[in-house]
Amino acid sequence: MTVEIDISKNMSPEPELMCIFGTGDLGRSLGLRLLQCGYRVLYGSRTPHSCGPLPQGAQVMTHEESARSAKLIFICVHREHYEFLEKMAPQLERKVLVDLSNNLKKDMYMEANAVYLQRLVPKAAVVKGLNTLSAWALQNGLLAGRQVYLCGNNEEAKRDVAEMATKLGLTVVDKGSLSAAKEVEDFPLQLFPEWRMPLYVAVGLSAFFFLYLLIRDIIYAYVENDEDISYRIMISLANKVSPIMSLIMLALCYLPGAIAGFLQLYRGTKYRRFPNWLDRWMLCRKQMGLLALGFAFLHVIYTLLIPVRYPNRHKVISSVVNEMKNNNTTPFYFDNTKAWGADSLFALGILGFFLFVLLGLTSLPSVGGTLSWREFSFVQSTLGHLTLFLCTAHCYIYAWNKFLRTSTYKWYTPPGSMLCLIVPSVTLVLKLILVLPCVNRPLMRIRQGWERNRPKDEMGELKATNM
Amino acid sequence: MTVEIDISKNMSPEPELMCIFGTGDLGRSLGLRLLQCGYRVLYGSRTPHSCGPLPQGAQVMTHEESARSAKLIFICVHREHYEFLEKMAPQLERKVLVDLSNNLKKDMYMEANAVYLQRLVPKAAVVKGLNTLSAWALQNGLLAGRQVYLCGNNEEAKRDVAEMATKLGLTVVDKGSLSAAKEVEDFPLQLFPEWRMPLYVAVGLSAFFFLYLLIRDIIYAYVENDEDISYRIMISLANKVSPIMSLIMLALCYLPGAIAGFLQLYRGTKYRRFPNWLDRWMLCRKQMGLLALGFAFLHVIYTLLIPVRYPNRHKVISSVVNEMKNNNTTPFYFDNTKAWGADSLFALGILGFFLFVLLGLTSLPSVGGTLSWREFSFVQSTLGHLTLFLCTAHCYIYAWNKFLRTSTYKWYTPPGSMLCLIVPSVTLVLKLILVLPCVNRPLMRIRQGWERNRPKDEMGELKATNM
Amino acid sequence: MTVEIDISKNMSPEPELMCIFGTGDLGRSLGLRLLQCGYRVLYGSRTPHSCGPLPQGAQVMTHEESARSAKLIFICVHREHYEFLEKMAPQLERKVLVDLSNNLKKDMYMEANAVYLQRLVPKAAVVKGLNTLSAWALQNGLLAGRQVYLCGNNEEAKRDVAEMATKLGLTVVDKGSLSAAKEVEDFPLQLFPEWRMPLYVAVGLSAFFFLYLLIRDIIYAYVENDEDISYRIMISLANKVSPIMSLIMLALCYLPGAIAGFLQLYRGTKYRRFPNWLDRWMLCRKQMGLLALGFAFLHVIYTLLIPVRYPNRHKVISSVVNEMKNNNTTPFYFDNTKAWGADSLFALGILGFFLFVLLGLTSLPSVGGTLSWREFSFVQSTLGHLTLFLCTAHCYIYAWNKFLRTSTYKWYTPPGSMLCLIVPSVTLVLKLILVLPCVNRPLMRIRQGWERNRPKDEMGELKATNM
């Protein structure tokens, strides 16, 4: 056994050199991180002798000098100052320019910064990317597992940048050619894009139900009985809208899955894309579920607050006083059925909310990430549908004795608790059909990659190991 | 200073080539990820000219051709199609075959897929692993920090695969030789294995206490007093079972630590393994604690709902009416001691629940991961025992005036609140003994690596830096 | 196209060799992890033939032999045993020694372990670091994204260690020269250092308000009315202190941001450091916010528990009885204004708490990490100030009808609800001034790097891409 090894050969040869144009906050933080990951760093600056404190171990030169020695050059300069790069185009030939710039607003310029850069220096390989990183995250080493986007026309240049980013602990997502630069530059300016649609739906439906109940409850009482119960807007009405919204949003979160199942069954394959509206709907299921949880949370607090409220205390006390006035001997008959009904209502609600919170917890990135695929599917599908079932049952019990009474239909409108049962009931029925063995078996085969219209012997490849 | 460096030498030479057999979902996603991490990718396919869209930058050849050029070959093909590999055994000689396959069910085949593969191609080095990754996670770059398992008979082959996996951002856990392949293949099919034991315990104990209280409360009232209070099953009974379960599960989560301490003291070393039952118990403490938190959460909501419930309203109103009927002049004497008792009960419960929620939050992977070892131990041990103490005190106050009354012992059985105090009291007493200075000092020394029966001069090694 | 590549060249040459002195828990776990990341591992031990089980694939030799072959040597030995290293100083010349040791207590030794080591072996390059890793985390692969600290006098040695740590999935933070070793060694012994100041503030203010309210409420009632309401300490008083604390802590969490804004406006630059007290205040805003959330949580549970409590039941029942005694015909007038007031109070509180919980959730590392900078600023600044506004309004409504009554000012002191409005009101007014367009525009320019006293043409560098 010869363990005598020449150390100089054993160590990785010379660490790679990275060049950074720009010595601002971002440039410094990036250089620091690159140094810590074992690269050598060279700054390019117009004023190499007076550019302030740089990370220890980095060198600084003029732009022209520094460009010569490195293959990768990070452009940490504002777009407005790109012109100087045009002048040094010869030195940048065949270099990889990583454009990290962002704009302050969307559509400030017609052309994406990176496209503009490529036009200035046509013979360099411009790669747009890493622009979602902030100087703060770079300095504090909060990069592990962060997703960054890259795009560029030169595949090899992109691969070099991707490799560097991987060493920094980032996860790279390739967005294709430089024509995607506009999209990549818009990323840091986005404000919850995946929440937009669910929020629109939630706000729209809430507004509708709020107005509907306002008319049915408060305006009706005012017009027909000349009673002013407007104070109910603050809590009673909110406590009717929030459970309705919670149930509907939860159902809307499981409905697209059922529709997709029927579509796959009908088409006999899983390899055809869903229609666009269904695709978008399926992508925002998580957000819909979380909004539903938010509404459920409000409903729980509103309900628990009922006995503390002034109107409730008033009701209890005056009901006793009335009771006494009428001199009833058995003043208050204890109705066992009513007790069962009321307690079942609460028990179902509590269990539903409990499971709902569990679902919410597993949708936390750090919790969901530790689950195996089968566990995740068990929680989100099995527990999810159980939650929907419990919450729907909770609502049915609440509404059950109102269906047949005509007094329920004020101004010929059904109560909100009845309206909100439509979507969850449909969802549950569709899901029930899908889990029937005779329907489920072909669906499972389709989801494992089987296709109805394809010869069997082409199926050798491992299509969906974990699906 | 010579910064003039030849770029071609500066860059890493030629990126390594990886070969993937199979162009299904998994193969494509894996190739995409490998390309993004800077590898070159070559697909092997039976039909290289018609295998559908592959990631940009990858090449495709026949199986035989592609096998020749790479050292690592990923097998992304279903087990049923492995036979073709036997035929090309000569080309696979001395190659590393990474078997990523999974089965649909446990025990579908006697022999693990990887063992079968090794039998078909005896001269290749088969490594089983990475099979917990889904195509979805690979495509979306959700790999950072994920744990993957490897096993195989060839150490060098395993090291090559581990290095590749590390570059992909994965965390590798070596499960030993290929005989562990069965276990590794069963991983993605597991459903919360670490939750199984705690759940059995929770369900078993809950069922016992539910029946016990059903008999003591509802059946007793029916038999002895001919009273039908069955409606209490839904909430009152559940609200007795859940705090009992919460307290016992919390105590069961700290009991094994105390037992382990006594065992270490008795043995005089920390280097002997605990008996199997204790080991398994200690491994599911976190799950026990979270179940206890779930029960506590239910208990809190059940309790807060009491005043909203119909039976409670009935009780309040009818008690007033009775009061009035009897024409008492000082209808309702305010009992200061009772007020103190009731409020202490609630105050202890609230503080206990508050700390309990804190404990639950620090057990979130992303929160716990940011704590230093000392902080984690402070939270889980010091705060944890404080929580147990507060909750036990809460229960003692609830039960204190019931111990001596004979009416408490219906049908000669103690009430549930008394039964559930046994385990937490024992746990607290054991812990109290362990923190006595005269007991704690030798225990600390043992936990720092000291051994009672070992000569002192062998103790040089750094045994437990952070323990 | 020539894909025929010689495999031996294609693979990375020979994996690098790492040497570990010490075969204790930490040494073994570190070796295991290094092996899994593709390094070769060589242990140095005094007793190479009897040092217990080592990770498979590692070799073991005497200290002297093993030191010769590797460049990096990990010192996993207790400080008390460092002397042997002095004797082998010649073999350690020009090696990189990574000191992973920790002490049991702060200030056990005058000199940091790493400084002592450097003194013993002056010609080696000592790097202190990685000492926050526990054997447990190493064994279980819980390293991804973990932050580790390094310090040392030799830049190249530090870079080698940083590169190795990066390969292990760690994130490296450079703490400078070896004089920082003491600080690095104190890290694992710290107990929530960033929580200390906020906790002091919280405890101090809580104690003040507790005493203040104790005197005003309970002692006042005892002295002036000879009434014993001491039972209120447990819940009523706690439920007054917790909302007061919650509101003040929340305001203290946004106040420093407003002060910093005015300071930047006054100075005309963002590049001058804030005074020390403001800097420290700004660094613990997150902790202040979380403490405020904890108090709010307590306030919510305390409030929801009110109707379950014995004193409340007594109050309800005796108020009815009094009502009846006085033989009122309209026993209980329903006051619409009062109902509006009470319900607005609750509605504002619920919405404020809801947003507060949202803020808390986004401060979870795994949730906050997925937000873009703009999203994070929207949540923490816009939603945060909205939360503060709602909670302040909640408190104003609670206190509104008390301002003018003289009976409020017991013993000439204002009630707690009035005192606690000062800080949030000031914070909101300051923030309001800062968002006025005429004030906000120059502030925004300053935060984008503009400086009032600096010539315009020096501003070319990308100062704050994502700010």
GROMACS .gro file of N, CA and C in nm, chain A residues 74-131:
model
  174
   74PHE      N    1  -1.921   3.841  -1.472
   74PHE     CA    2  -2.049   3.880  -1.415
   74PHE      C    3  -2.068   4.030  -1.432
   75ILE      N    4  -2.181   4.070  -1.492
   75ILE     CA    5  -2.206   4.211  -1.517
   75ILE      C    6  -2.296   4.265  -1.405
   76CYS      N    7  -2.234   4.327  -1.304
   76CYS     CA    8  -2.310   4.382  -1.191
   76CYS      C    9  -2.314   4.534  -1.203
   77VAL      N   10  -2.359   4.581  -1.318
   77VAL     CA   11  -2.362   4.723  -1.348
   77VAL      C   12  -2.503   4.755  -1.395
   78HIS      N   13  -2.552   4.876  -1.366
   78HIS     CA   14  -2.686   4.914  -1.413
   78HIS      C   15  -2.690   4.919  -1.564
   79ARG      N   16  -2.805   4.885  -1.620
   79ARG     CA   17  -2.824   4.887  -1.764
   79ARG      C   18  -2.783   5.020  -1.826
   80GLU      N   19  -2.806   5.128  -1.756
   80GLU     CA   20  -2.778   5.260  -1.813
   80GLU      C   21  -2.629   5.278  -1.843
   81HIS      N   22  -2.545   5.197  -1.784
   81HIS     CA   23  -2.401   5.214  -1.801
   81HIS      C   24  -2.340   5.106  -1.890
   82TYR      N   25  -2.425   5.035  -1.966
   82TYR     CA   26  -2.374   4.925  -2.048
   82TYR      C   27  -2.287   4.971  -2.165
   83GLU      N   28  -2.296   5.101  -2.203
   83GLU     CA   29  -2.229   5.142  -2.327
   83GLU      C   30  -2.080   5.109  -2.325
   84PHE      N   31  -2.016   5.121  -2.211
   84PHE     CA   32  -1.872   5.099  -2.208
   84PHE      C   33  -1.837   4.957  -2.254
   85LEU      N   34  -1.933   4.865  -2.240
   85LEU     CA   35  -1.906   4.728  -2.282
   85LEU      C   36  -1.894   4.718  -2.433
   86GLU      N   37  -1.968   4.806  -2.504
   86GLU     CA   38  -1.961   4.804  -2.651
   86GLU      C   39  -1.819   4.834  -2.697
   87LYS      N   40  -1.757   4.931  -2.627
   87LYS     CA   41  -1.623   4.972  -2.668
   87LYS      C   42  -1.521   4.861  -2.649
   88MET      N   43  -1.543   4.778  -2.548
   88MET     CA   44  -1.445   4.672  -2.524
   88MET      C   45  -1.490   4.538  -2.584
   89ALA      N   46  -1.573   4.542  -2.686
   89ALA     CA   47  -1.623   4.420  -2.749
   89ALA      C   48  -1.511   4.324  -2.790
   90PRO      N   49  -1.399   4.373  -2.846
   90PRO     CA   50  -1.293   4.279  -2.884
   90PRO      C   51  -1.244   4.193  -2.767
   91GLN      N   52  -1.228   4.258  -2.652
   91GLN     CA   53  -1.178   4.181  -2.537
   91GLN      C   54  -1.283   4.081  -2.487
   92LEU      N   55  -1.409   4.107  -2.513
   92LEU     CA   56  -1.515   4.020  -2.461
   92LEU      C   57  -1.550   3.906  -2.557
   93GLU      N   58  -1.485   3.904  -2.670
   93GLU     CA   59  -1.516   3.800  -2.769
   93GLU      C   60  -1.500   3.661  -2.708
   94ARG      N   61  -1.599   3.577  -2.730
   94ARG     CA   62  -1.600   3.437  -2.683
   94ARG      C   63  -1.605   3.424  -2.530
   95LYS      N   64  -1.628   3.535  -2.461
   95LYS     CA   65  -1.645   3.526  -2.316
   95LYS      C   66  -1.791   3.498  -2.283
   96VAL      N   67  -1.813   3.448  -2.164
   96VAL     CA   68  -1.950   3.430  -2.115
   96VAL      C   69  -1.983   3.548  -2.026
   97LEU      N   70  -2.083   3.627  -2.066
   97LEU     CA   71  -2.124   3.742  -1.985
   97LEU      C   72  -2.252   3.706  -1.910
   98VAL      N   73  -2.246   3.706  -1.778
   98VAL     CA   74  -2.365   3.675  -1.698
   98VAL      C   75  -2.430   3.806  -1.657
   99ASP      N   76  -2.550   3.830  -1.710
   99ASP     CA   77  -2.620   3.956  -1.683
   99ASP      C   78  -2.709   3.938  -1.561
  100LEU      N   79  -2.673   4.005  -1.451
  100LEU     CA   80  -2.749   3.990  -1.326
  100LEU      C   81  -2.842   4.108  -1.301
  101SER      N   82  -2.854   4.197  -1.398
  101SER     CA   83  -2.922   4.324  -1.369
  101SER      C   84  -3.074   4.307  -1.358
  102ASN      N   85  -3.133   4.396  -1.283
  102ASN     CA   86  -3.279   4.406  -1.271
  102ASN      C   87  -3.321   4.548  -1.299
  103ASN      N   88  -3.447   4.567  -1.330
  103ASN     CA   89  -3.500   4.701  -1.345
  103ASN      C   90  -3.588   4.735  -1.225
  104LEU      N   91  -3.619   4.863  -1.214
  104LEU     CA   92  -3.699   4.906  -1.099
  104LEU      C   93  -3.847   4.878  -1.120
  105LYS      N   94  -3.889   4.882  -1.249
  105LYS     CA   95  -4.030   4.859  -1.280
  105LYS      C   96  -4.041   4.765  -1.397
  106LYS      N   97  -4.156   4.703  -1.413
  106LYS     CA   98  -4.180   4.624  -1.532
  106LYS      C   99  -4.189   4.717  -1.652
  107ASP      N  100  -4.148   4.668  -1.769
  107ASP     CA  101  -4.162   4.740  -1.895
  107ASP      C  102  -4.099   4.880  -1.892
  108MET      N  103  -3.987   4.894  -1.819
  108MET     CA  104  -3.916   5.022  -1.824
  108MET      C  105  -3.852   5.039  -1.960
  109TYR      N  106  -3.806   4.926  -2.018
  109TYR     CA  107  -3.742   4.929  -2.149
  109TYR      C  108  -3.813   4.830  -2.240
  110MET      N  109  -3.816   4.862  -2.369
  110MET     CA  110  -3.876   4.770  -2.465
  110MET      C  111  -3.802   4.636  -2.464
  111GLU      N  112  -3.670   4.647  -2.463
  111GLU     CA  113  -3.583   4.533  -2.484
  111GLU      C  114  -3.533   4.486  -2.348
  112ALA      N  115  -3.523   4.356  -2.329
  112ALA     CA  116  -3.467   4.305  -2.203
  112ALA      C  117  -3.321   4.350  -2.191
  113ASN      N  118  -3.275   4.368  -2.070
  113ASN     CA  119  -3.138   4.412  -2.048
  113ASN      C  120  -3.039   4.318  -2.116
  114ALA      N  121  -3.063   4.189  -2.103
  114ALA     CA  122  -2.968   4.091  -2.156
  114ALA      C  123  -2.967   4.094  -2.308
  115VAL      N  124  -3.084   4.115  -2.369
  115VAL     CA  125  -3.090   4.122  -2.516
  115VAL      C  126  -3.013   4.245  -2.564
  116TYR      N  127  -3.031   4.354  -2.493
  116TYR     CA  128  -2.958   4.477  -2.522
  116TYR      C  129  -2.808   4.454  -2.511
  117LEU      N  130  -2.767   4.383  -2.407
  117LEU     CA  131  -2.625   4.353  -2.387
  117LEU      C  132  -2.572   4.269  -2.502
  118GLN      N  133  -2.649   4.168  -2.541
  118GLN     CA  134  -2.607   4.081  -2.650
  118GLN      C  135  -2.590   4.160  -2.780
  119ARG      N  136  -2.679   4.259  -2.801
  119ARG     CA  137  -2.671   4.343  -2.920
  119ARG      C  138  -2.544   4.428  -2.917
  120LEU      N  139  -2.506   4.476  -2.798
  120LEU     CA  140  -2.385   4.558  -2.784
  120LEU      C  141  -2.260   4.475  -2.809
  121VAL      N  142  -2.260   4.351  -2.760
  121VAL     CA  143  -2.141   4.265  -2.769
  121VAL      C  144  -2.180   4.136  -2.838
  122PRO      N  145  -2.200   4.138  -2.969
  122PRO     CA  146  -2.260   4.021  -3.036
  122PRO      C  147  -2.174   3.896  -3.028
  123LYS      N  148  -2.044   3.913  -3.014
  123LYS     CA  149  -1.957   3.795  -3.018
  123LYS      C  150  -1.935   3.732  -2.881
  124ALA      N  151  -1.995   3.787  -2.777
  124ALA     CA  152  -1.988   3.722  -2.647
  124ALA      C  153  -2.113   3.637  -2.628
  125ALA      N  154  -2.106   3.542  -2.534
  125ALA     CA  155  -2.223   3.458  -2.506
  125ALA      C  156  -2.291   3.512  -2.382
  126VAL      N  157  -2.403   3.581  -2.402
  126VAL     CA  158  -2.471   3.641  -2.288
  126VAL      C  159  -2.563   3.538  -2.224
  127VAL      N  160  -2.553   3.526  -2.093
  127VAL     CA  161  -2.644   3.440  -2.015
  127VAL      C  162  -2.714   3.528  -1.914
  128LYS      N  163  -2.846   3.527  -1.920
  128LYS     CA  164  -2.924   3.604  -1.821
  128LYS      C  165  -2.953   3.513  -1.703
  129GLY      N  166  -2.935   3.565  -1.583
  129GLY     CA  167  -2.972   3.477  -1.472
  129GLY      C  168  -2.918   3.524  -1.339
  130LEU      N  169  -2.950   3.450  -1.236
  130LEU     CA  170  -2.907   3.475  -1.098
  130LEU      C  171  -2.961   3.608  -1.046
  131ASN      N  172  -3.047   3.675  -1.124
  131ASN     CA  173  -3.089   3.809  -1.086
  131ASN      C  174  -3.189   3.808  -0.971
   0.00000   0.00000   0.00000
